[in-house]
Backbone as numpy.savetxt, mean C-alpha at the origin, in Angstrom:
# Nx Ny Nz CAx CAy CAz Cx Cy Cz
9.42 -58.72 -2.20 8.58 -57.53 -2.20 9.45 -56.30 -2.20
9.26 -55.43 -3.14 10.02 -54.18 -3.23 9.13 -53.03 -2.77
9.60 -52.32 -1.76 8.85 -51.18 -1.25 9.53 -49.88 -1.72
8.70 -48.87 -1.95 9.22 -47.63 -2.52 8.65 -46.42 -1.77
9.52 -45.53 -1.28 9.04 -44.26 -0.71 8.72 -43.26 -1.82
7.82 -42.36 -1.51 7.46 -41.31 -2.46 7.33 -39.98 -1.71
7.35 -38.91 -2.48 7.21 -37.57 -1.89 6.12 -36.79 -2.63
5.38 -35.99 -1.85 4.39 -35.07 -2.41 4.31 -33.85 -1.50
3.93 -32.71 -2.07 3.85 -31.45 -1.31 2.50 -30.80 -1.56
1.93 -30.26 -0.48 0.72 -29.46 -0.58 0.92 -28.16 0.20
0.54 -27.03 -0.40 0.65 -25.73 0.25 -0.76 -25.16 0.38
-1.23 -25.01 1.61 -2.59 -24.54 1.87 -2.54 -23.17 2.54
-3.45 -22.28 2.12 -3.52 -20.96 2.72 -4.35 -20.02 1.87
-4.42 -18.75 2.27 -5.25 -17.78 1.55 -4.79 -17.59 0.10
-5.75 -17.31 -0.76 -5.44 -17.06 -2.17 -5.16 -15.59 -2.45
-5.23 -14.75 -1.40 -5.00 -13.31 -1.58 -4.30 -12.74 -0.36
-3.34 -11.85 -0.58 -2.63 -11.16 0.49 -2.71 -9.67 0.22
-2.93 -8.90 1.29 -2.91 -7.44 1.15 -1.47 -6.97 1.09
-1.19 -6.08 0.17 0.17 -5.57 -0.03 0.74 -5.02 1.28
1.95 -5.48 1.61 2.62 -5.04 2.82 2.29 -5.87 4.06
1.33 -6.77 3.97 0.95 -7.60 5.11 1.47 -9.03 4.93
1.37 -9.80 6.01 1.86 -11.19 6.02 0.70 -12.16 6.22
0.88 -13.35 5.67 -0.08 -14.43 5.84 0.68 -15.73 6.12
0.05 -16.60 6.91 0.65 -17.89 7.22 0.07 -18.97 6.30
0.96 -19.85 5.85 0.58 -20.96 4.98 1.03 -22.27 5.60
0.21 -23.29 5.45 0.52 -24.61 5.98 1.12 -25.48 4.87
2.31 -25.98 5.13 3.01 -26.84 4.17 2.92 -28.28 4.66
2.49 -29.18 3.79 2.41 -30.60 4.10 3.34 -31.37 3.16
4.30 -32.05 3.74 5.19 -32.92 2.97 4.74 -34.36 3.25
4.24 -35.02 2.22 3.63 -36.34 2.39 4.50 -37.43 1.78
4.34 -38.61 2.34 4.96 -39.81 1.79 3.86 -40.80 1.44
3.34 -40.75 0.21 2.28 -41.69 -0.18 2.80 -43.07 -0.57
4.11 -43.30 -0.41 4.67 -44.60 -0.75 4.47 -45.63 0.35
5.09 -46.81 0.18 4.96 -47.89 1.15 6.28 -48.19 1.86
7.22 -47.21 1.84 8.48 -47.33 2.58 8.82 -45.95 3.12
9.62 -45.90 4.17 9.98 -44.64 4.81 10.89 -43.82 3.90
10.64 -42.48 3.86 11.50 -41.54 3.14 12.43 -40.89 4.15
13.72 -41.01 3.94 14.70 -40.51 4.91 15.41 -39.26 4.39
15.90 -38.45 5.37 16.63 -37.21 5.07 15.84 -36.29 4.15
14.60 -36.06 4.52 13.74 -35.18 3.73 14.09 -33.73 4.04
14.28 -32.95 2.99 14.60 -31.52 3.11 13.63 -30.72 2.25
12.99 -29.72 2.88 12.04 -28.88 2.16 12.65 -27.50 1.92
12.47 -26.97 0.72 12.95 -25.63 0.37 11.78 -24.83 -0.18
11.67 -23.60 0.32 10.63 -22.69 -0.15 11.27 -21.47 -0.80
10.78 -21.13 -1.98 11.27 -19.95 -2.70 10.05 -19.10 -3.06
10.03 -17.86 -2.60 8.96 -16.93 -2.95 9.58 -15.62 -3.41
8.78 -14.84 -4.13 9.27 -13.57 -4.65 9.31 -12.49 -3.58
8.86 -12.79 -2.37 8.73 -11.77 -1.34 9.78 -11.86 -0.24
10.72 -12.78 -0.34 11.70 -12.89 0.73 12.81 -13.87 0.40
13.66 -14.12 1.40 14.78 -15.04 1.24 14.29 -16.49 1.19
15.02 -17.36 0.47 14.65 -18.78 0.44 14.66 -19.38 1.85
13.77 -20.32 2.09 13.63 -20.96 3.39 13.89 -22.45 3.26
14.68 -22.99 4.19 14.94 -24.43 4.23 14.41 -25.00 5.55
13.79 -26.16 5.44 13.25 -26.83 6.62 13.65 -28.30 6.57
14.42 -28.73 7.57 14.80 -30.15 7.66 13.65 -30.94 8.25
13.11 -31.83 7.45 11.96 -32.63 7.87 12.40 -33.93 8.53
13.48 -34.51 8.05 13.95 -35.79 8.60 13.32 -36.96 7.89
12.88 -37.94 8.66 12.30 -39.16 8.09 10.78 -39.12 8.17
10.13 -39.55 7.08 8.67 -39.63 7.05 8.28 -41.08 6.79
7.59 -41.72 7.73 7.18 -43.12 7.53 6.21 -43.24 6.35
6.04 -44.45 5.90 5.14 -44.72 4.78 3.72 -44.32 5.14
3.07 -43.59 4.23 1.69 -43.18 4.45 1.51 -42.04 5.43
2.60 -41.48 5.91 2.52 -40.40 6.89 2.92 -39.06 6.23
2.87 -38.01 7.03 3.22 -36.69 6.53 3.83 -35.85 7.64
4.48 -34.78 7.22 5.03 -33.79 8.15 4.50 -32.42 7.72
3.99 -31.66 8.67 3.41 -30.36 8.33 4.00 -29.27 9.23
4.08 -28.07 8.69 4.58 -26.93 9.43 4.06 -25.66 8.76
4.20 -24.53 9.46 3.69 -23.26 8.96 4.83 -22.38 8.47
4.55 -21.60 7.43 5.49 -20.60 6.94 4.74 -19.27 6.85
5.48 -18.18 6.93 4.89 -16.85 6.84 5.43 -16.14 5.61
4.52 -15.60 4.81 4.89 -14.94 3.56 4.38 -13.50 3.62
5.23 -12.56 3.23 4.89 -11.13 3.20 4.85 -10.65 1.76
3.77 -9.95 1.41 3.63 -9.41 0.05 4.35 -8.07 -0.05
5.44 -8.05 -0.80 6.23 -6.83 -0.95 6.16 -6.25 -2.36
5.49 -6.96 -3.28 5.35 -6.48 -4.65 3.92 -6.66 -5.10
3.49 -5.79 -6.01 2.14 -5.88 -6.54 2.05 -6.96 -7.61
0.83 -7.38 -7.91 0.64 -8.41 -8.93 0.41 -9.78 -8.31
0.88 -10.81 -8.97 0.76 -12.18 -8.50 2.02 -12.59 -7.76
1.84 -13.24 -6.62 2.95 -13.74 -5.81 3.03 -15.26 -5.99
4.20 -15.72 -6.38 4.41 -17.15 -6.60 5.16 -17.75 -5.41
4.56 -18.80 -4.82 5.19 -19.54 -3.73 5.57 -20.91 -4.27
6.86 -21.18 -4.34 7.36 -22.43 -4.90 8.00 -23.28 -3.82
7.51 -24.49 -3.66 8.06 -25.42 -2.67 8.65 -26.65 -3.35
9.76 -27.13 -2.80 10.40 -28.33 -3.35 10.94 -29.16 -2.19
10.87 -30.46 -2.34 11.37 -31.38 -1.31 12.27 -32.42 -1.96
13.31 -32.80 -1.23 14.22 -33.86 -1.68 14.42 -34.85 -0.55
14.84 -36.07 -0.91 15.10 -37.11 0.08 16.10 -38.10 -0.52
16.50 -39.05 0.30 17.40 -40.09 -0.19 16.75 -40.84 -1.35
17.58 -41.56 -2.08 17.16 -42.31 -3.27 16.72 -41.37 -4.39
17.24 -40.12 -4.32 16.97 -39.11 -5.35 15.48 -38.82 -5.50
14.78 -38.86 -4.39 13.36 -38.52 -4.41 13.18 -37.01 -4.48
12.24 -36.54 -5.27 11.95 -35.11 -5.39 10.45 -34.90 -5.53
10.01 -33.71 -5.11 8.61 -33.31 -5.28 8.58 -31.78 -5.29
7.58 -31.23 -5.96 7.47 -29.78 -6.07 6.00 -29.39 -6.05
5.77 -28.17 -5.59 4.41 -27.61 -5.58 4.52 -26.10 -5.75
3.47 -25.54 -6.34 3.44 -24.10 -6.59 2.08 -23.55 -6.20
2.09 -22.40 -5.56 0.83 -21.73 -5.22 0.91 -20.29 -5.68
-0.08 -19.85 -6.44 -0.16 -18.48 -6.92 -1.11 -17.69 -6.03
-0.63 -16.57 -5.51 -1.40 -15.74 -4.58 -1.56 -14.35 -5.17
-2.78 -13.86 -5.17 -3.04 -12.50 -5.66 -2.72 -11.49 -4.56
-2.10 -10.40 -4.95 -1.74 -9.34 -4.01 -2.73 -8.19 -4.19
-3.55 -7.95 -3.17 -4.53 -6.87 -3.22 -3.91 -5.59 -2.66
-4.19 -4.47 -3.31 -3.61 -3.20 -2.89 -4.66 -2.11 -2.95
-4.39 -1.05 -2.22 -5.23 0.15 -2.30 -4.78 0.99 -3.49
-5.71 1.72 -4.06 -5.40 2.62 -5.18 -6.07 3.96 -4.89
-5.29 4.88 -4.33 -5.82 6.18 -3.95 -5.75 7.15 -5.13
-6.84 7.89 -5.33 -6.89 8.92 -6.36 -7.43 10.20 -5.72
-6.72 11.32 -5.96 -7.08 12.59 -5.35 -7.42 13.61 -6.42
-8.45 14.39 -6.17 -8.81 15.51 -7.04 -8.98 16.74 -6.17
-8.61 17.89 -6.70 -8.73 19.15 -5.95 -9.28 20.22 -6.87
-10.10 21.06 -6.32 -10.67 22.17 -7.07 -10.59 23.43 -6.23
-10.50 24.56 -6.90 -10.40 25.84 -6.21 -10.34 26.97 -7.21
-10.29 28.21 -6.74 -10.30 29.36 -7.65 -8.99 29.50 -8.41
-9.05 29.66 -9.72 -7.82 29.87 -10.47 -7.25 31.27 -10.30
-8.09 32.23 -9.86 -7.65 33.62 -9.70 -8.24 34.21 -8.43
-7.40 34.84 -7.63 -7.84 35.53 -6.43 -7.08 36.84 -6.30
-7.66 37.77 -5.52 -6.99 39.02 -5.26 -6.22 38.93 -3.94
-5.21 39.75 -3.83 -4.35 39.75 -2.65 -5.16 40.10 -1.40
-4.79 39.44 -0.28 -5.40 39.64 1.04 -6.85 39.15 1.10
-7.21 38.23 0.19 -8.53 37.59 0.25 -8.36 36.11 0.54
-9.47 35.43 0.89 -9.45 34.00 1.21 -9.85 33.17 0.00
-9.18 32.03 -0.17 -9.51 31.07 -1.23 -9.95 29.77 -0.58
-11.04 29.21 -1.08 -11.57 27.95 -0.54 -11.30 26.83 -1.55
-10.72 25.72 -1.05 -10.36 24.58 -1.90 -11.14 23.35 -1.44
-11.54 22.51 -2.39 -12.21 21.23 -2.11 -11.31 20.08 -2.56
-11.06 19.17 -1.64 -10.22 18.00 -1.92 -11.05 16.73 -1.76
-10.94 15.83 -2.75 -11.65 14.55 -2.71 -10.64 13.42 -2.86
-10.71 12.45 -1.94 -9.81 11.30 -1.96 -10.65 10.02 -2.05
-10.36 9.20 -3.08 -11.11 7.97 -3.33 -10.16 6.78 -3.39
-10.62 5.66 -2.83 -9.85 4.41 -2.88 -10.48 3.50 -3.94
-9.85 3.42 -5.10 -10.36 2.58 -6.19 -9.69 1.22 -6.25
-8.98 0.84 -5.18 -8.30 -0.45 -5.14 -9.16 -1.55 -4.56
-8.54 -2.72 -4.33 -9.26 -3.88 -3.79 -9.03 -4.06 -2.29
-8.15 -3.25 -1.71 -7.84 -3.38 -0.29 -8.02 -2.03 0.39
-8.37 -2.09 1.67 -8.51 -0.86 2.45 -7.13 -0.26 2.74
-7.07 1.04 2.76 -5.84 1.75 3.12 -6.04 2.35 4.50
-5.13 2.05 5.41 -5.25 2.49 6.80 -4.17 3.51 7.14
-4.47 4.29 8.19 -3.52 5.29 8.72 -3.02 6.22 7.61
-3.94 6.73 6.81 -3.57 7.63 5.73 -3.21 9.00 6.30
-2.09 9.53 5.87 -1.69 10.88 6.25 -1.74 11.79 5.03
-2.22 13.01 5.24 -2.30 13.99 4.17 -1.28 15.10 4.38
-0.77 15.62 3.29 0.23 16.68 3.36 0.00 17.67 2.22
-0.02 18.95 2.57 -0.16 20.02 1.58 1.06 20.92 1.70
1.75 21.11 0.60 2.90 22.02 0.59 2.40 23.42 0.26
2.57 24.33 1.24 2.10 25.70 1.08 3.26 26.58 0.62
3.14 27.19 -0.53 4.21 28.07 -0.98 4.23 29.37 -0.18
5.35 30.08 -0.23 5.44 31.37 0.44 4.42 32.32 -0.16
3.71 33.02 0.70 2.68 33.93 0.21 1.28 33.41 0.43
1.13 32.17 0.92 -0.18 31.60 1.22 -0.18 31.13 2.68
-1.21 31.48 3.43 -1.35 31.11 4.83 -2.59 30.26 5.02
-2.44 29.13 5.69 -3.58 28.26 5.98 -4.46 28.91 7.04
-5.76 28.93 6.78 -6.71 29.54 7.71 -7.42 28.48 8.54
-7.96 27.42 7.90 -8.65 26.38 8.63 -9.47 25.50 7.72
-10.13 24.49 8.35 -11.02 23.59 7.62 -10.67 22.13 7.75
-9.38 21.80 7.88 -8.97 20.40 7.97 -8.92 19.96 9.43
-9.39 18.73 9.73 -9.46 18.28 11.13 -8.07 18.06 11.72
-7.80 18.77 12.81 -6.56 18.60 13.58 -5.32 18.77 12.71
-5.38 19.69 11.75 -4.23 19.94 10.89 -3.20 20.78 11.63
-1.95 20.56 11.32 -0.87 21.32 11.94 0.12 21.75 10.87
0.70 22.91 11.08 1.65 23.47 10.13 3.06 23.12 10.58
3.83 22.50 9.69 5.22 22.16 9.95 6.07 22.77 8.85
6.56 23.99 9.11 7.35 24.68 8.10 6.47 25.08 6.92
6.81 24.60 5.74 6.01 24.86 4.54 4.98 23.76 4.29
4.83 22.85 5.24 3.90 21.73 5.06 2.73 21.85 6.01
1.58 21.46 5.51 0.38 21.34 6.33 0.00 19.86 6.36
0.03 19.25 7.53 -0.21 17.80 7.64 -1.42 17.54 8.52
-2.15 16.46 8.19 -3.28 16.04 9.01 -3.53 14.56 8.79
-4.27 13.98 9.73 -4.55 12.54 9.70 -5.88 12.29 9.01
-5.82 11.58 7.88 -7.04 11.26 7.13 -7.74 10.04 7.71
-6.97 9.09 8.27 -7.57 7.89 8.85 -7.62 6.74 7.86
-8.64 5.90 7.97 -8.77 4.71 7.12 -9.75 4.98 5.98
-9.49 4.31 4.85 -10.36 4.46 3.68 -10.58 3.08 3.07
-11.76 2.48 3.28 -12.05 1.16 2.71 -12.07 1.21 1.18
-12.00 0.04 0.58 -12.06 -0.05 -0.89 -13.39 0.50 -1.38
-13.34 1.39 -2.37 -14.54 1.98 -2.94 -15.07 3.19 -2.19
-14.43 3.57 -1.08 -14.92 4.69 -0.27 -14.27 6.00 -0.71
-14.92 7.11 -0.33 -14.45 8.45 -0.67 -14.54 9.36 0.55
-13.56 10.20 0.71 -13.59 11.23 1.75 -13.40 12.59 1.09
-14.13 13.59 1.60 -14.05 14.93 1.05 -13.63 15.92 2.14
-12.81 16.88 1.74 -12.32 17.90 2.66 -12.46 19.27 2.01
-12.59 20.28 2.85 -12.62 21.67 2.39 -11.77 22.51 3.33
-10.89 23.30 2.76 -10.02 24.13 3.59 -9.86 25.51 2.97
-9.47 26.45 3.79 -9.37 27.85 3.38 -7.95 28.35 3.59
-7.46 29.09 2.60 -6.14 29.71 2.68 -6.26 31.20 2.36
-5.38 31.98 2.96 -5.35 33.42 2.72 -4.23 33.74 1.74
-4.57 34.53 0.70 -3.60 34.90 -0.31 -2.87 36.17 0.12
-1.67 36.03 0.63 -0.94 37.16 1.19 -0.11 37.91 0.16
0.41 37.19 -0.84 1.31 37.82 -1.81 0.82 37.55 -3.22
1.20 38.43 -4.14 0.83 38.26 -5.54 1.74 37.23 -6.21
1.28 36.70 -7.35 2.05 35.72 -8.10 1.26 34.45 -8.33
1.88 33.47 -8.97 1.27 32.15 -9.21 1.71 31.20 -8.10
0.74 30.68 -7.36 1.04 29.86 -6.18 0.51 28.44 -6.38
1.40 27.43 -6.56 0.94 26.04 -6.67 0.80 25.39 -5.29
-0.28 24.65 -5.10 -0.50 23.85 -3.90 -0.42 22.38 -4.29
0.47 21.64 -3.64 0.66 20.21 -3.93 0.14 19.39 -2.75
-0.76 18.46 -3.05 -1.34 17.59 -2.02 -0.82 16.18 -2.23
-0.32 15.56 -1.15 0.15 14.17 -1.20 -0.50 13.38 -0.06
-0.90 12.14 -0.37 -1.52 11.26 0.61 -0.82 9.91 0.59
-0.53 9.37 1.78 0.15 8.08 1.90 -0.55 7.24 2.97
-0.79 5.97 2.64 -1.40 5.05 3.58 -0.88 3.63 3.40
-1.43 2.71 4.15 -1.01 1.31 4.06 -1.55 0.68 2.78
-1.14 -0.58 2.54 -1.57 -1.35 1.36 -1.16 -0.68 0.06
-0.07 0.09 0.08 0.43 0.73 -1.13 -0.38 1.92 -1.60
-1.24 2.45 -0.73 -2.08 3.57 -1.13 -1.33 4.89 -1.10
-1.28 5.57 -2.23 -0.68 6.89 -2.31 -1.28 7.67 -3.48
-1.33 8.99 -3.32 -1.90 9.83 -4.36 -1.27 11.21 -4.26
-1.24 11.91 -5.39 -0.69 13.25 -5.44 -1.48 14.07 -6.46
-1.73 15.34 -6.12 -2.47 16.22 -7.01 -2.00 17.65 -6.75
-2.11 18.51 -7.77 -1.63 19.88 -7.65 -2.61 20.85 -8.28
-2.71 22.05 -7.71 -3.55 23.11 -8.25 -2.78 24.42 -8.11
-2.99 25.33 -9.05 -2.30 26.61 -9.03 -3.32 27.74 -9.03
-3.08 28.73 -8.18 -3.93 29.91 -8.09 -3.10 31.15 -8.34
-3.56 31.98 -9.26 -2.89 33.25 -9.54 -3.46 34.33 -8.62
-2.58 35.08 -7.99 -2.99 36.12 -7.05 -2.58 37.47 -7.63
-3.56 38.35 -7.77 -3.30 39.69 -8.28 -3.55 40.73 -7.20
-2.87 41.87 -7.35 -3.04 42.95 -6.39 -4.36 43.67 -6.65
-4.95 44.19 -5.57 -6.18 44.96 -5.70 -5.83 46.37 -6.14
-6.53 46.86 -7.14 -6.27 48.22 -7.64 -6.57 49.24 -6.55
-5.68 50.20 -6.40 -5.83 51.28 -5.41 -5.95 52.60 -6.16
-7.17 53.01 -6.42 -7.42 54.21 -7.20 -7.75 55.39 -6.29
-7.23 56.53 -6.63 -7.54 57.76 -5.90 -8.08 58.79 -6.87
-9.13 59.48 -6.46 -9.73 60.54 -7.26 -9.47 61.89 -6.60
-8.86 62.75 -7.32 -8.57 64.09 -6.82 -9.33 65.10 -7.68
-10.17 65.94 -7.06 -10.94 66.96 -7.76 -10.29 68.33 -7.46
-9.82 68.99 -8.50 -9.19 70.29 -8.35 -10.17 71.36 -8.83
-10.55 72.22 -7.89 -11.54 73.26 -8.21 -10.86 74.37 -9.02
C-alpha cells in the first residue's frame, strides 16, 4: 500500500477592505492525502506589505492547520493575496484571493462673489460631497487666506493659524453631503484667491479654489464755487 500526502490552501475573509484599514483573514493549510505531510512552510505575499512566512510543521493525513493573518490596504484598486505552501517530497500548493479596496472620494465646490468693493463683506458657500464607496472620517478643512482678506465667521469652531483657517468637518458617509457658509472681509484691493483643501480617512481628499477681485470704492467730492 502506497500512501501519499497532499497539500491544499484556503484563504477565508472579507471580500472588501477600506483603504488604510486592516482586516484579518483565516488561512487553512490542509492535507487531504492519506499520509502525514512534514516540514510544511506557508508563505504569504500581498501587495500591501512584506512577505510573511509561517512554519506549520507536520500535518497528519486528513487534518489541517489554521492561523490568522492581518492585511492592510495601502493602495487603491484590487488587492491580491497570494498564499503558497511547501513540504517534504516536493509538495506544493497555492491559493489566491482578490480583495476590493473601497475608498472615499471627496469632491468640493465653492461659490462666491467674483467682484467686491474694499472694506465690504463677501459670503462664500462651500459644498463637500463623498462620492466614494467608503465613509471618510475625521475630515479636516483648511482655507488659505491671502493677505488682504480677514475671516469674519460662519464655520463651526474654526481657528486661524497664520494664513490658514482650519476647522473640523467630522465624518462623511458614502453619498452624503455637507454644506458650509462663511464670511470674509475684503480689506485690500486686488485679485484674492481662496484655496480650500479637505483631508480625511479612507483616502478622502479634495481641493477647490475661487478668486474674488476687490476694487476700491470711489471717493468723489463736489465743490460748488459761487
